[in-house]
Coordinates of C-alpha atoms in Angstrom, one line a residue:
Chain A
X1 CA -24.8 -129.5 134.4
X2 CA -21.8 -130.2 132.0
X3 CA -19.5 -128.1 134.2
X4 CA -19.6 -130.8 136.8
X5 CA -17.6 -133.1 134.5
X6 CA -13.8 -133.0 134.3
X7 CA -12.0 -132.2 131.1
X8 CA -11.3 -135.7 130.0
X9 CA -15.0 -136.6 130.4
X10 CA -16.1 -133.6 128.5
X11 CA -13.7 -134.4 125.7
X12 CA -15.2 -137.9 125.5
X13 CA -18.8 -136.6 125.5
X14 CA -17.9 -134.3 122.6
X15 CA -16.5 -137.2 120.7
X16 CA -19.6 -139.2 121.3
X17 CA -21.7 -136.1 120.3
X18 CA -23.6 -136.2 123.6
X19 CA -23.0 -132.4 123.6
X20 CA -21.7 -130.0 121.0
X21 CA -18.8 -127.7 121.5
X22 CA -21.1 -124.8 120.8
X23 CA -23.4 -125.8 123.6
X24 CA -20.5 -126.4 125.9
X25 CA -18.9 -123.1 125.1
X26 CA -22.1 -121.2 125.6
X27 CA -22.6 -122.9 128.9
X28 CA -19.1 -121.9 130.2
X29 CA -19.4 -118.4 128.8
X30 CA -22.7 -118.0 130.6
X31 CA -21.0 -119.2 133.9
X32 CA -18.1 -116.8 133.4
X33 CA -20.6 -114.0 133.0
X34 CA -22.7 -115.1 136.0
X35 CA -19.6 -115.3 138.3
X36 CA -17.8 -112.2 137.0
X37 CA -17.5 -111.1 140.7
X38 CA -14.7 -113.6 141.1
X39 CA -12.7 -111.3 138.8
X40 CA -11.0 -114.4 137.4
X41 CA -10.9 -113.1 133.8
X42 CA -9.2 -110.1 132.3
X43 CA -10.6 -110.8 128.8
X44 CA -13.5 -112.9 127.7
X45 CA -13.5 -113.6 123.9
X46 CA -17.1 -114.7 123.3
X47 CA -17.0 -114.1 119.6
X48 CA -13.7 -115.9 119.0
X49 CA -14.8 -118.8 121.3
X50 CA -18.1 -119.4 119.6
X51 CA -16.4 -119.3 116.1
X52 CA -13.8 -121.8 117.3
X53 CA -16.5 -124.0 118.8
X54 CA -18.5 -124.0 115.5
X55 CA -15.4 -125.0 113.7
X56 CA -14.8 -127.8 116.3
X57 CA -18.4 -129.0 115.8
X58 CA -17.8 -129.4 112.1
X59 CA -14.7 -131.6 112.8
X60 CA -16.6 -133.6 115.4
X61 CA -19.5 -134.2 113.0
X62 CA -17.0 -135.8 110.7
X63 CA -15.3 -137.8 113.5
X64 CA -12.1 -135.8 113.0
X65 CA -10.6 -135.7 116.5
X66 CA -7.6 -133.8 117.7
X67 CA -6.8 -134.5 121.4
X68 CA -8.9 -131.6 122.7
X69 CA -11.4 -130.9 119.9
X70 CA -14.1 -128.6 121.1
X71 CA -12.9 -128.4 124.8
X72 CA -13.1 -124.8 126.2
X73 CA -9.9 -123.6 127.9
X74 CA -8.5 -120.4 129.3
X75 CA -5.0 -119.0 129.2
X76 CA -3.2 -117.1 131.9
X77 CA -2.8 -113.5 130.6
X78 CA 0.9 -114.0 130.4
X79 CA 0.7 -116.1 127.2
X80 CA 0.7 -114.0 124.0
X81 CA -2.4 -114.4 121.9
X82 CA -2.5 -112.9 118.5
X83 CA -5.3 -110.3 118.1
X84 CA -6.4 -110.6 121.8
X85 CA -5.3 -108.5 124.7
X86 CA -2.2 -109.8 126.6
X87 CA -1.8 -107.6 129.6
X88 CA 0.3 -109.7 132.0
X89 CA -1.9 -108.2 134.7
X90 CA -0.1 -104.8 134.2
X91 CA -1.0 -101.3 133.4
X92 CA 2.2 -101.3 131.3
X93 CA 0.5 -103.7 128.8
X94 CA -3.2 -102.8 129.3
X95 CA -3.5 -102.1 125.6
X96 CA -1.0 -104.7 124.3
X97 CA -2.2 -106.8 121.4
X98 CA 0.4 -109.4 120.5
X99 CA 1.3 -109.8 116.9
X100 CA 1.9 -113.6 117.4
X101 CA 0.7 -116.6 119.5
X102 CA 2.8 -118.2 122.2
X103 CA 3.9 -121.8 121.4
X104 CA 1.6 -123.0 124.2
X105 CA -1.3 -121.1 122.7
X106 CA -0.6 -122.4 119.2
X107 CA -0.3 -126.0 120.4
X108 CA -3.5 -126.0 122.4
X109 CA -5.3 -124.4 119.5
X110 CA -3.9 -127.1 117.2
X111 CA -5.1 -129.7 119.7
X112 CA -8.6 -128.4 119.0
X113 CA -9.3 -126.5 122.2
X114 CA -11.6 -123.5 122.2
X115 CA -10.0 -120.4 123.9
X116 CA -12.7 -118.6 126.0
X117 CA -10.5 -115.9 127.5
X118 CA -7.5 -114.8 129.4
X119 CA -7.3 -115.1 133.1
X120 CA -6.3 -112.6 135.8
X121 CA -2.9 -112.8 137.4
X122 CA -0.4 -111.0 139.7
X123 CA 1.3 -108.3 137.7
X124 CA 4.1 -109.9 135.6
X125 CA 3.5 -113.0 137.7
X126 CA 5.1 -111.3 140.8
X127 CA 2.9 -112.3 143.7
X128 CA 1.5 -115.1 145.7
X129 CA -2.1 -113.8 146.1
X130 CA -3.2 -112.3 142.9
X131 CA -3.5 -108.9 144.7
X132 CA -0.8 -107.2 142.6
X133 CA -2.9 -107.3 139.4
X134 CA -3.7 -104.0 137.8
X135 CA -7.1 -105.4 137.2
X136 CA -7.9 -106.0 140.8
X137 CA -7.7 -109.1 143.1
X138 CA -9.3 -112.4 142.3
X139 CA -11.5 -114.0 144.9
X140 CA -11.2 -117.6 146.0
X141 CA -14.4 -119.5 145.2
X142 CA -14.0 -121.5 148.5
X143 CA -14.3 -118.2 150.5
X144 CA -14.7 -115.0 148.6
X145 CA -12.9 -113.0 151.3
X146 CA -9.8 -115.1 150.7
X147 CA -7.1 -115.0 148.0
X148 CA -6.9 -117.7 145.3
X149 CA -3.1 -117.8 145.6
X150 CA -0.9 -116.5 142.9
X151 CA 0.4 -115.7 140.5
X152 CA -1.9 -117.9 138.4
X153 CA -4.8 -117.0 140.7
X154 CA -7.3 -116.2 137.9
X155 CA -6.7 -119.6 136.2
X156 CA -7.1 -121.4 139.5
X157 CA -10.3 -119.6 140.6
X158 CA -11.8 -120.1 137.1
X159 CA -11.1 -123.9 137.1
X160 CA -12.1 -124.4 140.8
X161 CA -15.4 -122.5 140.2
X162 CA -16.0 -124.6 137.0
X163 CA -16.0 -121.5 134.7
X164 CA -13.7 -123.5 132.4
X165 CA -12.6 -127.2 132.7
X166 CA -8.9 -126.4 132.5
X167 CA -6.5 -123.5 132.2
X168 CA -2.8 -122.7 131.7
X169 CA -0.6 -121.1 134.3
X170 CA 3.0 -120.4 134.8
X171 CA 5.2 -121.2 137.7
X172 CA 8.5 -119.3 138.6
X173 CA 8.5 -120.0 142.3
X174 CA 5.2 -121.8 143.0
X175 CA 2.7 -119.8 140.8
X176 CA 0.9 -122.9 139.5
X177 CA 1.2 -125.1 142.6
X178 CA 0.3 -122.7 145.4
X179 CA -2.9 -121.4 143.7
X180 CA -3.8 -125.1 142.8
X181 CA -3.4 -125.9 146.6
X182 CA -5.5 -122.8 147.7
X183 CA -8.3 -123.6 145.2
X184 CA -8.3 -127.4 145.5
X185 CA -6.9 -128.2 142.1
X186 CA -4.3 -130.4 140.4
X187 CA -1.6 -128.1 139.2
X188 CA 1.7 -129.1 137.5
X189 CA 4.9 -127.2 137.1
X190 CA 6.8 -129.3 134.5
X191 CA 10.6 -129.8 134.3
X192 CA 12.4 -126.7 133.1
X193 CA 12.6 -127.0 129.3
X194 CA 9.6 -129.3 128.9
X195 CA 7.1 -126.6 127.9
X196 CA 8.2 -123.9 125.5
X197 CA 8.6 -120.4 126.9
X198 CA 8.2 -118.7 123.5
X199 CA 5.6 -116.0 123.7
X200 CA 5.3 -116.4 127.5
X201 CA 6.1 -113.0 128.9
X202 CA 9.4 -113.5 130.8
X203 CA 9.7 -112.9 134.5
X204 CA 12.8 -115.0 135.5
X205 CA 13.9 -116.9 132.4
X206 CA 15.9 -119.6 134.2
X207 CA 12.9 -120.5 136.5
X208 CA 9.8 -119.8 134.4
X209 CA 7.7 -122.8 133.2
X210 CA 4.2 -123.1 131.8
X211 CA 1.9 -125.8 132.9
X212 CA -1.7 -126.9 133.4
X213 CA -4.3 -126.3 136.2
X214 CA -7.0 -128.9 136.1
X215 CA -9.5 -130.9 138.1
X216 CA -7.5 -134.2 138.1
X217 CA -4.1 -135.7 137.3
X218 CA -5.6 -137.3 134.3
X219 CA -6.8 -134.0 132.9
X220 CA -3.4 -132.4 133.7
X221 CA -1.7 -135.2 131.8
X222 CA -3.9 -134.7 128.8
X223 CA -3.2 -130.9 128.8
X224 CA 0.6 -131.4 129.4
X225 CA 0.8 -133.8 126.4
X226 CA -0.7 -131.1 124.2
X227 CA 1.5 -128.3 125.6
X228 CA 4.9 -130.0 125.9
X229 CA 7.6 -130.7 123.3
X230 CA 10.6 -129.3 121.6
X231 CA 10.4 -125.8 120.2
X232 CA 13.2 -124.3 118.2
X233 CA 12.1 -120.8 119.1
X234 CA 12.9 -121.4 122.8
X235 CA 16.7 -121.8 123.2
X236 CA 16.3 -123.9 126.4
X237 CA 13.6 -126.2 125.0
X238 CA 14.4 -129.9 125.5
X239 CA 13.8 -132.5 122.8
X240 CA 11.8 -135.1 124.5
X241 CA 8.5 -136.7 123.5
X242 CA 5.6 -137.2 125.9
X243 CA 5.5 -141.0 125.8
X244 CA 6.5 -141.1 129.5
X245 CA 3.2 -139.4 130.4
X246 CA 1.0 -142.1 129.0
X247 CA 3.2 -144.7 130.5
X248 CA 3.2 -142.9 133.8
X249 CA -0.6 -142.9 134.1
X250 CA -0.5 -146.7 134.2
X251 CA 2.0 -147.1 137.0
X252 CA 1.4 -149.1 140.1
X253 CA 2.2 -147.7 143.6
X254 CA 3.6 -150.9 144.8
X255 CA 7.2 -150.4 145.8
X256 CA 7.1 -146.6 145.0
X257 CA 9.3 -144.8 147.5
X258 CA 8.0 -141.5 148.8
X259 CA 10.6 -139.4 150.4
X260 CA 9.6 -137.1 153.4
X261 CA 12.2 -134.3 154.0
X262 CA 12.1 -133.4 157.7
X263 CA 12.5 -129.8 156.5
X264 CA 9.0 -129.9 155.0
X265 CA 7.3 -131.2 158.1
X266 CA 8.4 -128.7 160.8
X267 CA 6.3 -126.9 163.5
X268 CA 6.0 -123.7 161.5
X269 CA 3.4 -125.3 159.3
X270 CA -0.3 -124.9 159.9
X271 CA -1.6 -127.9 161.9
X272 CA -4.5 -128.7 159.6
X273 CA -2.2 -128.7 156.6
X274 CA 0.2 -131.1 158.3
X275 CA -2.6 -133.4 159.4
X276 CA -4.2 -133.6 155.9
X277 CA -0.8 -134.2 154.3
X278 CA 0.0 -137.0 156.7
X279 CA -3.4 -138.6 156.1
X280 CA -2.8 -138.4 152.4
X281 CA 0.5 -140.1 152.8
X282 CA -1.2 -142.8 154.8
X283 CA -3.4 -143.4 151.8
X284 CA -0.4 -143.7 149.5
X285 CA 1.0 -146.2 152.0
X286 CA -2.2 -148.3 151.9
X287 CA -2.0 -148.2 148.1
X288 CA 1.4 -149.9 148.2
X289 CA 3.9 -147.0 148.4
X290 CA 6.6 -146.9 151.1
X291 CA 7.6 -143.8 153.0
X292 CA 11.2 -143.0 153.6
X293 CA 12.9 -140.2 155.5
X294 CA 15.1 -138.0 153.3
X295 CA 16.9 -134.7 154.0
X296 CA 17.0 -131.4 152.1
X297 CA 19.4 -129.7 154.5
X298 CA 19.8 -126.5 152.6
X299 CA 16.1 -125.8 151.8
X300 CA 16.0 -122.8 154.3
X301 CA 18.4 -121.1 151.9
X302 CA 15.9 -121.5 149.1
X303 CA 13.8 -118.3 149.8
X304 CA 16.8 -115.9 150.1
X305 CA 18.5 -117.5 147.1
X306 CA 15.3 -117.2 145.0
X307 CA 14.7 -113.6 146.0
X308 CA 18.0 -112.7 144.5
X309 CA 17.9 -114.8 141.3
X310 CA 14.3 -114.1 140.4
X311 CA 14.5 -110.3 140.8
X312 CA 17.9 -110.1 139.1
X313 CA 16.5 -111.9 136.1
X314 CA 13.3 -109.8 136.2
X315 CA 15.3 -106.5 136.3
X316 CA 17.0 -107.6 133.1
X317 CA 13.9 -109.0 131.4
X318 CA 11.7 -106.0 132.3
X319 CA 14.2 -103.5 130.9
X320 CA 12.4 -104.0 127.6
X321 CA 9.4 -102.0 128.8
X322 CA 10.8 -98.6 127.9
X323 CA 7.8 -96.7 126.6
X324 CA 9.2 -96.8 123.1
X325 CA 8.5 -100.1 121.4
X326 CA 5.4 -101.3 123.1
X327 CA 3.4 -100.8 126.3
X328 CA 2.6 -97.7 128.3
X329 CA 4.3 -94.4 127.4
X330 CA 4.2 -91.4 129.7
X331 CA 2.9 -88.2 128.3
X332 CA 5.0 -86.4 130.9
X333 CA 8.4 -86.5 129.2
X334 CA 10.6 -83.8 127.8
X335 CA 13.6 -85.9 127.1
X336 CA 14.5 -89.6 126.6
X337 CA 15.6 -90.3 130.1
X338 CA 12.4 -88.9 131.7
X339 CA 10.4 -90.8 129.1
X340 CA 11.9 -94.1 130.3
X341 CA 11.7 -93.1 134.0
X342 CA 8.1 -91.9 133.9
X343 CA 6.8 -94.6 131.6
X344 CA 8.2 -97.3 133.9
X345 CA 7.1 -95.5 137.1
X346 CA 3.6 -95.1 135.8
X347 CA 3.3 -98.5 134.0
X348 CA 4.6 -100.8 136.7
X349 CA 2.9 -101.4 140.1
X350 CA 4.7 -101.3 143.4
X351 CA 5.7 -104.9 143.8
X352 CA 7.1 -105.1 140.3
X353 CA 9.1 -101.9 140.9
X354 CA 10.3 -103.3 144.2
X355 CA 11.6 -106.5 142.5
X356 CA 13.2 -104.6 139.7
X357 CA 15.0 -102.4 142.2
X358 CA 16.2 -105.3 144.4
X359 CA 17.4 -107.1 141.3
X360 CA 19.2 -104.1 140.0
X361 CA 20.8 -103.6 143.4
X362 CA 22.0 -107.2 143.5
X363 CA 23.5 -107.0 140.0
X364 CA 25.1 -103.5 140.5
X365 CA 28.8 -102.9 140.7
X366 CA 30.3 -104.0 144.0
X367 CA 27.3 -106.2 145.0
X368 CA 27.3 -108.8 142.3
X369 CA 29.6 -111.3 144.1
X370 CA 27.9 -111.0 147.5
X371 CA 24.4 -111.4 146.0
X372 CA 24.0 -112.9 142.6
X373 CA 27.1 -115.1 142.6
X374 CA 26.4 -116.3 146.1
X375 CA 22.8 -117.1 145.1
X376 CA 23.9 -119.1 142.1
X377 CA 26.2 -121.2 144.3
X378 CA 23.4 -121.9 146.7
X379 CA 21.3 -122.9 143.7
X380 CA 23.8 -125.7 142.9
X381 CA 23.8 -126.8 146.6
X382 CA 20.0 -127.0 146.5
X383 CA 20.0 -129.0 143.2
X384 CA 22.6 -131.3 144.7
X385 CA 20.4 -131.8 147.8
X386 CA 17.6 -133.0 145.6
X387 CA 19.9 -135.4 143.7
X388 CA 21.1 -136.9 146.9
X389 CA 17.5 -137.3 148.2
X390 CA 16.5 -139.0 145.0
X391 CA 19.1 -141.7 145.6
X392 CA 16.7 -142.9 148.4
X393 CA 13.3 -142.2 146.9
X394 CA 11.3 -141.9 143.7
X395 CA 9.2 -138.9 144.6
X396 CA 9.6 -136.2 147.3
X397 CA 6.4 -135.3 149.2
X398 CA 5.2 -132.6 151.5
X399 CA 2.8 -129.7 151.8
X400 CA 2.5 -127.3 148.8
X401 CA 2.2 -124.3 151.0
X402 CA 2.6 -123.8 154.8
X403 CA -1.1 -122.6 155.2
X404 CA -4.4 -122.7 153.4
X405 CA -5.7 -119.6 151.6
X406 CA -5.2 -116.4 153.6
X407 CA -7.5 -113.4 153.7
X408 CA -7.5 -110.7 151.1
X409 CA -5.3 -107.8 152.3
X410 CA -3.7 -109.9 155.1
X411 CA -0.2 -109.8 153.6
X412 CA -0.2 -106.9 151.1
X413 CA 1.7 -104.6 153.5
X414 CA 4.4 -107.1 154.2
X415 CA 6.3 -108.3 151.1
X416 CA 8.5 -110.6 153.0
X417 CA 5.6 -112.4 154.7
X418 CA 4.1 -112.9 151.2
X419 CA 7.4 -114.3 149.9
X420 CA 7.4 -117.0 152.6
X421 CA 4.4 -118.7 150.9
X422 CA 6.9 -120.1 148.4
X423 CA 9.0 -121.8 151.0
X424 CA 8.2 -125.4 149.7
X425 CA 7.9 -124.6 146.1
X426 CA 10.6 -122.3 144.9
X427 CA 13.5 -124.7 145.5
X428 CA 11.9 -127.0 142.9
X429 CA 12.2 -124.1 140.3
X430 CA 15.8 -123.5 141.3
X431 CA 16.6 -127.1 140.6
X432 CA 14.5 -127.2 137.4
X433 CA 12.4 -130.2 138.6
X434 CA 8.8 -131.1 138.0
X435 CA 6.3 -130.4 140.9
X436 CA 2.7 -131.3 141.2
X437 CA 0.1 -130.1 143.7
X438 CA -3.0 -132.2 144.4
X439 CA -5.9 -131.7 146.7
X440 CA -5.6 -133.6 150.1
X441 CA -8.7 -132.5 151.9
X442 CA -10.0 -129.5 153.7
X443 CA -9.0 -127.6 156.9
X444 CA -11.5 -126.9 159.7
X445 CA -12.6 -123.7 157.8
X446 CA -13.4 -125.8 154.7
X447 CA -10.4 -124.6 152.7
X448 CA -8.4 -126.9 150.5
X449 CA -5.0 -128.3 151.5
X450 CA -2.5 -129.1 148.8
X451 CA -0.1 -132.1 148.8
X452 CA 3.1 -131.5 146.7
X453 CA 4.8 -134.3 144.8
X454 CA 8.3 -133.4 143.5
X455 CA 9.9 -135.6 140.8
X456 CA 13.2 -136.2 139.2
X457 CA 14.0 -134.2 136.0
X458 CA 11.6 -135.2 133.2
X459 CA 9.7 -137.6 135.5
X460 CA 6.3 -136.0 135.1
X461 CA 4.8 -139.3 134.0
X462 CA 5.5 -140.9 137.4
X463 CA 4.2 -137.9 139.3
X464 CA 1.0 -137.8 137.4
X465 CA 0.6 -141.5 137.6
X466 CA 1.1 -141.6 141.4
X467 CA -1.4 -138.7 141.7
X468 CA -3.9 -140.5 139.4
X469 CA -3.8 -143.7 141.5
X470 CA -4.4 -141.5 144.6
X471 CA -7.3 -139.8 143.0
X472 CA -8.8 -143.1 142.0
X473 CA -8.9 -144.0 145.7
X474 CA -10.0 -140.6 147.1
X475 CA -12.5 -137.9 146.1
X476 CA -10.8 -134.7 147.4
X477 CA -10.3 -133.6 143.8
X478 CA -14.0 -133.8 143.1
X479 CA -15.1 -131.4 145.8
X480 CA -16.9 -128.3 144.5
X481 CA -16.9 -125.0 146.4
X482 CA -20.4 -124.1 147.5
X483 CA -22.4 -122.0 145.1
X484 CA -20.6 -123.2 142.0
Chain B
X1 CA 21.3 -105.4 156.2
X2 CA 19.6 -102.1 155.2
X3 CA 19.7 -99.8 152.3
X4 CA 19.8 -96.0 152.5
X5 CA 17.5 -93.6 150.7
X6 CA 20.6 -92.5 148.7
X7 CA 21.0 -96.2 147.6
X8 CA 17.3 -96.3 146.5
X9 CA 17.9 -93.1 144.4
X10 CA 21.0 -94.7 142.8
X11 CA 19.3 -98.0 142.0
X12 CA 16.1 -96.4 140.8
X13 CA 18.2 -94.3 138.3
X14 CA 20.0 -97.5 137.1
X15 CA 16.7 -99.2 136.7
X16 CA 15.2 -96.1 134.9
X17 CA 12.3 -95.9 137.3
X18 CA 11.3 -92.5 138.7
X19 CA 10.8 -92.8 142.5
X20 CA 9.1 -89.7 143.9
X21 CA 10.6 -88.1 147.0
X22 CA 7.6 -89.1 149.1
X23 CA 7.9 -92.8 147.9
X24 CA 11.6 -93.1 148.9
X25 CA 10.9 -94.0 152.5
X26 CA 8.5 -96.8 151.6
X27 CA 10.9 -98.3 149.0
X28 CA 13.8 -98.0 151.5
X29 CA 11.9 -99.9 154.1
X30 CA 10.6 -102.6 151.7
X31 CA 14.1 -103.2 150.1
X32 CA 15.7 -103.3 153.5
X33 CA 13.3 -106.0 154.6
X34 CA 14.1 -108.0 151.5
X35 CA 17.8 -107.6 152.0
X36 CA 17.5 -108.8 155.6
X37 CA 15.8 -111.9 154.2
X38 CA 18.4 -112.3 151.6
X39 CA 21.2 -112.0 154.2
X40 CA 20.2 -115.5 155.4
X41 CA 22.1 -116.7 152.3
X42 CA 25.3 -116.3 154.5
X43 CA 24.2 -119.3 156.6
X44 CA 24.7 -121.6 153.6
X45 CA 28.2 -122.9 153.1
X46 CA 29.2 -122.6 149.5
X47 CA 33.0 -122.9 149.7
X48 CA 34.3 -124.5 146.6
X49 CA 30.8 -124.7 144.9
X50 CA 30.6 -123.6 141.3
X51 CA 27.8 -121.1 140.5
X52 CA 24.8 -122.6 138.6
X53 CA 23.2 -120.4 136.1
X54 CA 20.7 -122.7 134.5
X55 CA 18.8 -125.7 135.9
X56 CA 20.2 -128.2 133.4
X57 CA 23.7 -126.8 133.6
X58 CA 24.1 -127.3 129.8
X59 CA 25.4 -125.1 127.1
X60 CA 22.8 -123.4 124.9
X61 CA 22.3 -125.1 121.6
X62 CA 23.5 -123.5 118.4
X63 CA 21.7 -123.4 115.0
X64 CA 22.7 -122.9 111.4
X65 CA 23.3 -119.2 110.6
X66 CA 20.4 -118.9 108.2
X67 CA 17.5 -116.5 107.8
X68 CA 14.5 -117.9 109.7
X69 CA 12.1 -115.0 109.8
X70 CA 10.5 -112.7 107.2
X71 CA 10.2 -109.0 107.7
X72 CA 7.5 -108.2 110.2
X73 CA 8.3 -104.6 111.0
X74 CA 4.8 -103.3 110.4
X75 CA 3.1 -105.9 112.5
X76 CA 5.6 -105.6 115.3
X77 CA 5.3 -101.8 115.3
X78 CA 1.5 -101.8 115.6
X79 CA 1.7 -101.8 119.3
X80 CA 4.2 -99.0 119.5
X81 CA 3.2 -95.8 121.1
X82 CA 4.6 -93.5 118.4
X83 CA 5.9 -94.6 115.0
X84 CA 6.6 -92.7 111.8
X85 CA 7.9 -94.2 108.5
X86 CA 8.8 -97.4 110.2
X87 CA 10.8 -95.6 112.9
X88 CA 10.1 -95.3 116.6
X89 CA 9.7 -91.8 117.8
X90 CA 11.2 -90.5 121.0
X91 CA 11.8 -87.0 122.4
X92 CA 14.6 -85.2 120.6
X93 CA 18.0 -86.5 121.7
X94 CA 20.4 -84.4 119.6
X95 CA 19.7 -80.7 119.4

């Protein structure tokens, strides 16, 4: 049962030739096929995966090792893959074959990984439940009647059900961390600029970051090291090596100060979530960390601020889908204006249209100052709150999401209720900080609870190291949903 | 804060998205709900605060003005709905 091992272990087994990449890839492809009811994948590339696995086996036979040689991986369908469908979960791009690879795709391929397929997601990453996908909702492997979270719901469901040992995701307001929490995974949103956005279909460019979804902090660290680094093709890429990540994994929790913002521990949060989070913090304390109270007094303004900035940037980014250069084109168009209007009306789903419309409204003449400019000012206030809190602590901790996974269909008719899922995650994107969600146990219904660790800018190493120590002392991250 | 159906029509035109008459009510309700949420921004005091456009608050880097890419027109146009002689085709604009 090789799928019961985490990615780091599988990598080592491949190196010791206890299993071949071809065997491993076959095994995971067979699992993907058997559990296709989860709807975690939009595209499975059996042929490409087996060819890459064969190639990896040749390298392994000669003891030529890249960091991930022979390890099967999946990409969220937002990352452009040359020659393979990149749909972004949208009807707009249901036939789009990218002419190039995203930097993340290129780097993980160069690291020797084997791409098995592209995972389902909320359309253009706009959603918190994976229910806005043109390709249908994804099911949570812990309870098939529940959502896996979103927008990286396919990646989260695939890793949690052991259809693949690791996957990429993207996080604009919580889209890696919230599905990681709902599916019992370790999911990292890196600091803004750490992972290249080149070839990652843009939603809100000042917030978007790619990152890993994995079974442990150690696995997430290994994946991040392969994904991160300067890229001249991304104008906001930051030149920083990944030495801090290796160093971070060795840290000791003695004297580490964990900051608890009162705003993250209020009565609106599900009781079981609060209990599990407090228990997890108790374990950190026993391992040598100290807990300190901090304040993030303006975090309530995070959601309204985010729901101006993200849609405003989206309305601008998604203007490229015009039915002319790529993507869906309406056949009901007698002139250029109706070609645009009909192609976009037919190609985009309702939530995407709603966000484009709200963003367009916020940027339109007469409203700009009241909405977009006000939101940008709040953004600074929120970033300053974090800076002040970090004067008293090393890592900020709290729940990843206010509840565990909710039922499919429960929030689809109420966009605002859906948005409130991001309440603890989206301020992290506004401030550009790294955020990590790790499993902290189960609620009474047997659903995973996520603990969020928020770090200072470029302090992924310490986040992953703290999580790694916690995971050496606990086994929440090793729980497997029944039937998988 | 709410938005009228007329506003929806105006914004939909700006965004180049056709909204059918029978969809107007639904978008009007959805957008009004979002604007009510967004109105909570007013509770946050931002007097004297400079707007922040980018998480690192830094200027974009510049590079040498040199040619960095080869011609890829044909590969980039492979996904286009309608192309002829390297040109994108659209409905007639000038009679």
